[in-house]
Amino acid sequence: MDMSILERFSLEGKVALVTGGAYGIGFAIAEAYAMAGAKIAFNCRGQEHLDKALADYEAKGIQAKGYLCDVTDEEQVQEMVESIKKELGVIDILVNNAGIIKRIPMTEMSAADFRQVVDIDLNAPFIVSKAVLPDMIEKGHGKIINVCSMMSELGRETVSAYAAAKGGLKMLTKNICSEYGEYNIQCNGIGPGYIATPQTAPLREVQADGSRHPFDRFILSKTPAARWGNPEDLMGPAVFLASDASDFVNGQILYVDGGILAYIGKQP
Ligand code: NAP
Ligand code: GCO
């Protein structure tokens, strides 16, 4: 009997690694994967973040495995992947979610700052993908989801390093698709719009006079949905990209942006 349509979205028996899954978008994606039946592994750099995340997953009934691992460090990544293999099994689903942003005008940005953003947001997805691909090839299937951005398509002031990294991540996604699609490995991107997480908190800060941050107002004028996204808005699209339902989807970036990329913006 053919798989039912809902079974196509099941992640039962799968092992998922979500990098940077301690909070924010990564936490929501990992939670969704657990709800769909997957075993969850996540990592971050801060012990405090790790401890709080384990408690937060536990509070949702999720027995996640957490690892202290800087995704830019190839040795730490290899060790983490080996530990996950021993404790949970071979990684079936990788979400390259860990990321940072530095909002600095390019002419004022140091080369070191530029490099750090590119290192975490682009080099690290290469490092972690390279660590999980051999087992995916041997197993005959795998899902890699790269967390891209509006800045994979558009620029804006002060985010030169981030946009360069996320633009590169879009092309790394297409290249992993091209190089490993024949092994039944699908590599797609998910492109969140403006999502309310700690990373965007400075852009939503309430002003001294109680008014909305100018950037907050700007984003609401540019979003047909007239709201910021929440990490929960990414849960369904992320499950789709990790499941059998997307086995013939490869090299695509699925934008979850409330319509920003389609819209010129509300007339002032
Ligand atoms: P966030 O709230 O700042 O969380 C980032 C996570 O990544 C944290 O768990 C952080 O934990 C971890 N991390 C950062 N650098 C790391 C490293 N070198 N090694 C391991 N873990 C690291 O960010 P977010 O808003 O959830 O964003 C998650 C991803 O979505 C990022 O790639 C971001 O670029 C992308 N994105 C965000 C938005 C948005 O509007 N929020 C929109 C589009 C795309 P530690 O600091 O403890 O390591
Ligand atoms: C910014 C924001 C954005 C979001 C996201 C949009 O400063 O413009 O941080 O970059 O994080 O990437 O998709």
Short mmCIF file of C-alpha atoms and ligand atoms in Angstrom, two decimals:
data_model
loop_
_atom_site.label_atom_id
_atom_site.label_comp_id
_atom_site.label_asym_id
_atom_site.label_seq_id
_atom_site.Cartn_x
_atom_site.Cartn_y
_atom_site.Cartn_z
CA MET A 1 0.00 0.00 0.00
CA ASP A 2 1.38 3.41 -0.94
CA MET A 3 2.45 5.70 1.88
CA SER A 4 -0.42 7.94 3.01
CA ILE A 5 0.11 11.62 2.34
CA LEU A 6 0.64 12.37 6.04
CA GLU A 7 3.17 9.52 6.33
CA ARG A 8 5.19 11.30 3.67
CA PHE A 9 5.75 14.10 6.18
CA SER A 10 6.76 11.79 9.02
CA LEU A 11 10.31 11.89 10.42
CA GLU A 12 9.83 8.74 12.52
CA GLY A 13 13.13 6.96 13.13
CA LYS A 14 15.21 9.77 11.64
CA VAL A 15 18.17 11.45 13.39
CA ALA A 16 18.29 15.23 12.97
CA LEU A 17 21.15 17.59 13.83
CA VAL A 18 20.16 21.26 14.09
CA THR A 19 23.21 23.47 14.51
CA GLY A 20 22.62 26.45 16.80
CA GLY A 21 19.43 24.80 18.02
CA ALA A 22 19.61 26.27 21.53
CA TYR A 23 16.96 28.90 20.88
CA GLY A 24 15.41 31.01 18.11
CA ILE A 25 14.75 29.52 14.68
CA GLY A 26 16.89 26.41 15.31
CA PHE A 27 14.96 25.51 18.45
CA ALA A 28 11.62 25.81 16.62
CA ILE A 29 12.83 23.64 13.75
CA ALA A 30 14.17 20.99 16.16
CA GLU A 31 10.89 21.06 18.09
CA ALA A 32 8.96 20.54 14.84
CA TYR A 33 11.21 17.62 13.89
CA ALA A 34 10.64 16.02 17.30
CA MET A 35 6.88 16.47 16.84
CA ALA A 36 7.27 14.68 13.49
CA GLY A 37 9.08 11.76 15.19
CA ALA A 38 12.77 12.54 14.78
CA LYS A 39 15.50 12.08 17.39
CA ILE A 40 17.08 15.49 18.03
CA ALA A 41 20.68 16.61 18.36
CA PHE A 42 21.66 20.26 18.59
CA ASN A 43 24.77 22.27 19.38
CA CYS A 44 25.85 25.74 20.43
CA ARG A 45 28.95 27.36 21.95
CA GLY A 46 27.71 28.57 25.32
CA GLN A 47 27.35 26.16 28.27
CA GLU A 48 24.57 28.36 29.71
CA HIS A 49 22.71 28.31 26.37
CA LEU A 50 23.15 24.53 26.24
CA ASP A 51 21.87 23.94 29.77
CA LYS A 52 18.84 26.21 29.29
CA ALA A 53 18.06 24.63 25.92
CA LEU A 54 18.13 21.11 27.39
CA ALA A 55 15.66 22.26 30.04
CA ASP A 56 13.48 23.95 27.41
CA TYR A 57 13.42 20.81 25.23
CA GLU A 58 12.68 18.69 28.32
CA ALA A 59 9.79 21.01 29.20
CA LYS A 60 8.32 20.17 25.78
CA GLY A 61 8.82 16.45 26.33
CA ILE A 62 11.77 16.30 23.93
CA GLN A 63 14.85 14.26 24.97
CA ALA A 64 17.29 16.25 22.85
CA LYS A 65 21.02 15.59 22.89
CA GLY A 66 23.01 18.83 23.23
CA TYR A 67 26.66 19.31 22.28
CA LEU A 68 29.08 22.16 22.93
CA CYS A 69 30.57 22.65 19.50
CA ASP A 70 31.74 25.66 17.53
CA VAL A 71 30.67 24.88 13.98
CA THR A 72 33.70 26.72 12.56
CA ASP A 73 36.05 24.19 14.21
CA GLU A 74 36.38 21.14 11.93
CA GLU A 75 37.77 18.92 14.72
CA GLN A 76 34.94 19.79 17.12
CA VAL A 77 32.42 19.14 14.34
CA GLN A 78 33.92 15.72 13.52
CA GLU A 79 33.87 14.78 17.22
CA MET A 80 30.24 15.92 17.55
CA VAL A 81 29.13 13.94 14.49
CA GLU A 82 30.89 10.81 15.84
CA SER A 83 29.24 11.31 19.28
CA ILE A 84 25.80 11.67 17.68
CA LYS A 85 26.44 8.52 15.64
CA LYS A 86 27.20 6.58 18.84
CA GLU A 87 24.38 8.06 20.92
CA LEU A 88 21.55 8.46 18.40
CA GLY A 89 22.65 6.93 15.10
CA VAL A 90 23.78 8.19 11.68
CA ILE A 91 22.53 11.71 10.92
CA ASP A 92 19.72 11.61 8.36
CA ILE A 93 18.83 15.32 8.48
CA LEU A 94 21.22 18.26 8.91
CA VAL A 95 19.99 21.82 9.39
CA ASN A 96 22.80 24.35 9.04
CA ASN A 97 21.11 26.96 11.21
CA ALA A 98 23.89 28.37 13.45
CA GLY A 99 24.62 31.90 12.36
CA ILE A 100 25.51 35.41 13.43
CA ILE A 101 25.14 38.88 12.00
CA LYS A 102 27.19 42.04 12.53
CA ARG A 103 25.45 45.27 11.48
CA ILE A 104 28.36 47.60 10.62
CA PRO A 105 28.75 49.96 7.63
CA MET A 106 31.21 48.28 5.27
CA THR A 107 33.70 51.16 5.36
CA GLU A 108 33.82 50.85 9.16
CA MET A 109 33.89 47.05 9.30
CA SER A 110 37.18 45.33 10.09
CA ALA A 111 38.34 42.46 7.89
CA ALA A 112 38.31 40.32 11.05
CA ASP A 113 34.63 41.05 11.64
CA PHE A 114 33.81 40.32 7.98
CA ARG A 115 35.72 37.05 8.17
CA GLN A 116 34.01 35.96 11.41
CA VAL A 117 30.53 36.36 9.89
CA VAL A 118 31.50 34.50 6.71
CA ASP A 119 33.24 31.83 8.80
CA ILE A 120 30.12 31.02 10.82
CA ASP A 121 27.45 31.68 8.20
CA LEU A 122 29.12 30.11 5.14
CA ASN A 123 32.32 28.19 5.93
CA ALA A 124 30.68 26.31 8.80
CA PRO A 125 27.78 24.94 6.69
CA PHE A 126 30.50 23.61 4.34
CA ILE A 127 32.37 22.02 7.30
CA VAL A 128 29.30 20.42 8.87
CA SER A 129 27.85 19.25 5.53
CA LYS A 130 31.22 17.68 4.64
CA ALA A 131 31.18 15.84 7.98
CA VAL A 132 27.73 14.26 7.47
CA LEU A 133 27.74 13.58 3.69
CA PRO A 134 29.85 10.35 3.72
CA ASP A 135 27.38 8.54 6.00
CA MET A 136 24.43 9.89 3.99
CA ILE A 137 26.01 8.53 0.80
CA GLU A 138 26.61 5.14 2.44
CA LYS A 139 23.04 5.06 3.81
CA GLY A 140 21.58 5.99 0.42
CA HIS A 141 19.64 9.04 1.57
CA GLY A 142 20.03 12.35 3.35
CA LYS A 143 18.55 15.81 3.80
CA ILE A 144 20.58 18.98 4.21
CA ILE A 145 18.69 22.20 4.86
CA ASN A 146 20.66 25.46 4.86
CA VAL A 147 19.10 28.41 6.67
CA CYS A 148 19.46 31.21 4.15
CA SER A 149 17.90 34.65 4.35
CA MET A 150 16.26 37.59 2.54
CA MET A 151 19.90 38.58 2.25
CA SER A 152 20.50 35.61 0.00
CA GLU A 153 18.60 37.74 -2.55
CA LEU A 154 18.73 41.37 -1.37
CA GLY A 155 21.25 43.72 0.20
CA ARG A 156 20.79 46.50 2.69
CA GLU A 157 22.97 48.96 4.56
CA THR A 158 25.35 47.55 7.24
CA VAL A 159 25.01 43.84 6.43
CA SER A 160 27.68 43.35 3.73
CA ALA A 161 29.33 40.33 5.42
CA TYR A 162 26.01 38.67 6.24
CA ALA A 163 24.58 39.18 2.73
CA ALA A 164 27.79 37.89 1.12
CA ALA A 165 27.69 34.81 3.36
CA LYS A 166 23.98 34.11 2.85
CA GLY A 167 24.32 34.66 -0.91
CA GLY A 168 27.15 32.16 -0.89
CA LEU A 169 25.08 29.77 1.21
CA LYS A 170 22.39 29.83 -1.52
CA MET A 171 25.00 28.74 -4.06
CA LEU A 172 26.54 26.15 -1.71
CA THR A 173 23.01 24.72 -1.43
CA LYS A 174 22.74 24.43 -5.22
CA ASN A 175 26.20 22.89 -5.42
CA ILE A 176 25.57 20.21 -2.79
CA CYS A 177 22.38 19.41 -4.73
CA SER A 178 24.38 19.15 -7.96
CA GLU A 179 27.23 17.06 -6.52
CA TYR A 180 25.25 14.62 -4.32
CA GLY A 181 21.75 14.43 -5.77
CA GLU A 182 22.63 11.12 -7.43
CA TYR A 183 23.01 9.55 -3.94
CA ASN A 184 19.40 10.43 -3.06
CA ILE A 185 20.58 13.38 -0.99
CA GLN A 186 18.46 16.51 -1.19
CA CYS A 187 19.98 19.85 -0.22
CA ASN A 188 17.60 22.81 -0.05
CA GLY A 189 17.56 26.18 1.63
CA ILE A 190 14.92 27.72 3.84
CA GLY A 191 14.84 31.50 3.63
CA PRO A 192 13.16 33.08 6.66
CA GLY A 193 11.94 36.65 6.29
CA TYR A 194 12.16 38.93 9.30
CA ILE A 195 11.63 36.68 12.32
CA ALA A 196 11.27 37.76 15.98
CA THR A 197 14.30 36.15 17.64
CA PRO A 198 17.24 37.41 19.73
CA GLN A 199 19.14 38.07 16.50
CA THR A 200 16.61 40.70 15.37
CA ALA A 201 15.73 42.05 18.82
CA PRO A 202 17.77 45.27 18.25
CA LEU A 203 15.62 46.00 15.15
CA ARG A 204 12.38 45.78 17.18
CA GLU A 205 13.45 47.68 20.30
CA VAL A 206 10.66 49.96 21.58
CA GLN A 207 11.83 53.58 21.46
CA ALA A 208 12.16 55.84 24.54
CA ASP A 209 8.87 57.53 23.64
CA GLY A 210 7.14 54.12 23.45
CA SER A 211 6.99 54.12 19.65
CA ARG A 212 8.03 51.27 17.41
CA HIS A 213 11.67 51.10 16.18
CA PRO A 214 11.89 52.77 12.72
CA PHE A 215 13.17 49.49 11.24
CA ASP A 216 10.22 47.65 12.80
CA ARG A 217 7.83 50.05 11.05
CA PHE A 218 9.83 49.65 7.82
CA ILE A 219 9.53 45.86 7.85
CA LEU A 220 5.79 46.02 8.55
CA SER A 221 5.42 48.29 5.50
CA LYS A 222 7.40 45.83 3.36
CA THR A 223 5.58 42.68 4.48
CA PRO A 224 2.17 41.86 2.91
CA ALA A 225 1.42 39.82 6.05
CA ALA A 226 1.98 43.13 7.95
CA ARG A 227 3.72 41.32 10.79
CA TRP A 228 7.11 39.92 11.79
CA GLY A 229 7.46 36.18 11.44
CA ASN A 230 7.72 33.90 14.45
CA PRO A 231 10.04 30.87 14.63
CA GLU A 232 6.89 28.72 14.62
CA ASP A 233 6.15 29.94 11.07
CA LEU A 234 9.15 27.91 9.91
CA MET A 235 8.07 24.61 11.46
CA GLY A 236 5.89 23.31 8.60
CA PRO A 237 8.22 24.29 5.74
CA ALA A 238 11.21 22.82 7.63
CA VAL A 239 9.40 19.49 8.18
CA PHE A 240 8.48 19.41 4.48
CA LEU A 241 12.12 19.87 3.43
CA ALA A 242 13.31 17.17 5.89
CA SER A 243 10.67 14.58 4.91
CA ASP A 244 10.01 12.07 2.11
CA ALA A 245 7.44 14.58 0.81
CA SER A 246 10.28 16.64 -0.69
CA ASP A 247 12.37 13.79 -2.18
CA PHE A 248 12.21 15.32 -5.67
CA VAL A 249 12.83 18.89 -4.47
CA ASN A 250 16.53 19.74 -4.69
CA GLY A 251 18.63 22.88 -4.87
CA GLN A 252 15.69 25.15 -4.07
CA ILE A 253 15.42 27.98 -1.55
CA LEU A 254 12.00 27.97 0.11
CA TYR A 255 11.33 31.53 1.28
CA VAL A 256 9.14 31.82 4.36
CA ASP A 257 8.89 35.60 4.42
CA GLY A 258 5.25 36.65 4.62
CA GLY A 259 5.56 37.88 1.02
CA ILE A 260 8.39 40.41 1.39
CA LEU A 261 10.24 39.25 -1.72
CA ALA A 262 7.09 39.66 -3.84
CA TYR A 263 6.13 43.14 -2.63
CA ILE A 264 7.31 46.66 -3.49
CA GLY A 265 6.07 47.91 -0.12
CA LYS A 266 3.13 49.92 1.16
CA GLN A 267 2.92 53.51 -0.14
CA PRO A 268 3.93 55.81 2.78
P1 NAP B 1 19.94 33.57 17.12
O1 NAP B 1 18.69 33.76 17.88
O2 NAP B 1 21.07 34.52 17.24
O3 NAP B 1 20.52 32.06 17.43
C1 NAP B 1 21.71 31.67 16.81
C2 NAP B 1 22.09 30.31 17.34
O4 NAP B 1 23.31 29.89 16.72
C3 NAP B 1 22.33 30.30 18.83
O5 NAP B 1 21.89 29.04 19.37
C4 NAP B 1 23.85 30.38 18.95
O6 NAP B 1 24.24 29.82 20.17
C5 NAP B 1 24.27 29.55 17.74
N1 NAP B 1 25.61 29.85 17.21
C6 NAP B 1 26.07 31.05 16.77
N2 NAP B 1 27.35 30.91 16.35
C7 NAP B 1 27.68 29.59 16.53
C8 NAP B 1 28.87 28.84 16.28
N3 NAP B 1 29.98 29.40 15.79
N4 NAP B 1 28.86 27.52 16.58
C9 NAP B 1 27.75 26.94 17.10
N5 NAP B 1 26.59 27.60 17.35
C10 NAP B 1 26.58 28.92 17.06
O7 NAP B 1 19.60 33.49 15.56
P2 NAP B 1 18.21 33.19 14.82
O8 NAP B 1 17.50 34.46 14.57
O9 NAP B 1 17.52 32.05 15.49
O10 NAP B 1 18.79 32.72 13.40
C11 NAP B 1 19.13 31.37 13.18
C12 NAP B 1 19.57 31.30 11.73
O11 NAP B 1 18.55 31.87 10.90
C13 NAP B 1 20.83 32.10 11.42
O12 NAP B 1 21.59 31.43 10.43
C14 NAP B 1 20.29 33.41 10.84
O13 NAP B 1 21.23 34.03 9.97
C15 NAP B 1 19.11 32.91 10.09
N6 NAP B 1 18.05 33.87 9.81
C16 NAP B 1 17.48 34.58 10.82
C17 NAP B 1 16.43 35.45 10.51
C18 NAP B 1 15.73 36.28 11.54
O14 NAP B 1 15.01 37.22 11.16
N7 NAP B 1 15.88 36.00 12.82
C19 NAP B 1 15.98 35.54 9.20
C20 NAP B 1 16.63 34.81 8.20
C21 NAP B 1 17.65 33.97 8.53
P3 NAP B 1 25.68 30.21 20.84
O15 NAP B 1 25.82 31.71 20.73
O16 NAP B 1 25.59 29.70 22.27
O17 NAP B 1 26.72 29.49 20.05
C1 GCO B 2 18.86 42.51 9.25
C2 GCO B 2 18.21 41.25 9.76
C3 GCO B 2 18.04 40.27 8.63
C4 GCO B 2 17.40 39.02 9.16
C5 GCO B 2 17.20 38.01 8.09
C6 GCO B 2 16.26 38.47 7.02
O1 GCO B 2 19.68 43.09 9.98
O2 GCO B 2 18.52 42.89 8.12
O3 GCO B 2 18.96 40.69 10.82
O4 GCO B 2 19.28 39.97 8.07
O5 GCO B 2 18.17 38.43 10.15
O6 GCO B 2 18.39 37.52 7.58
O7 GCO B 2 15.95 37.36 6.20
#
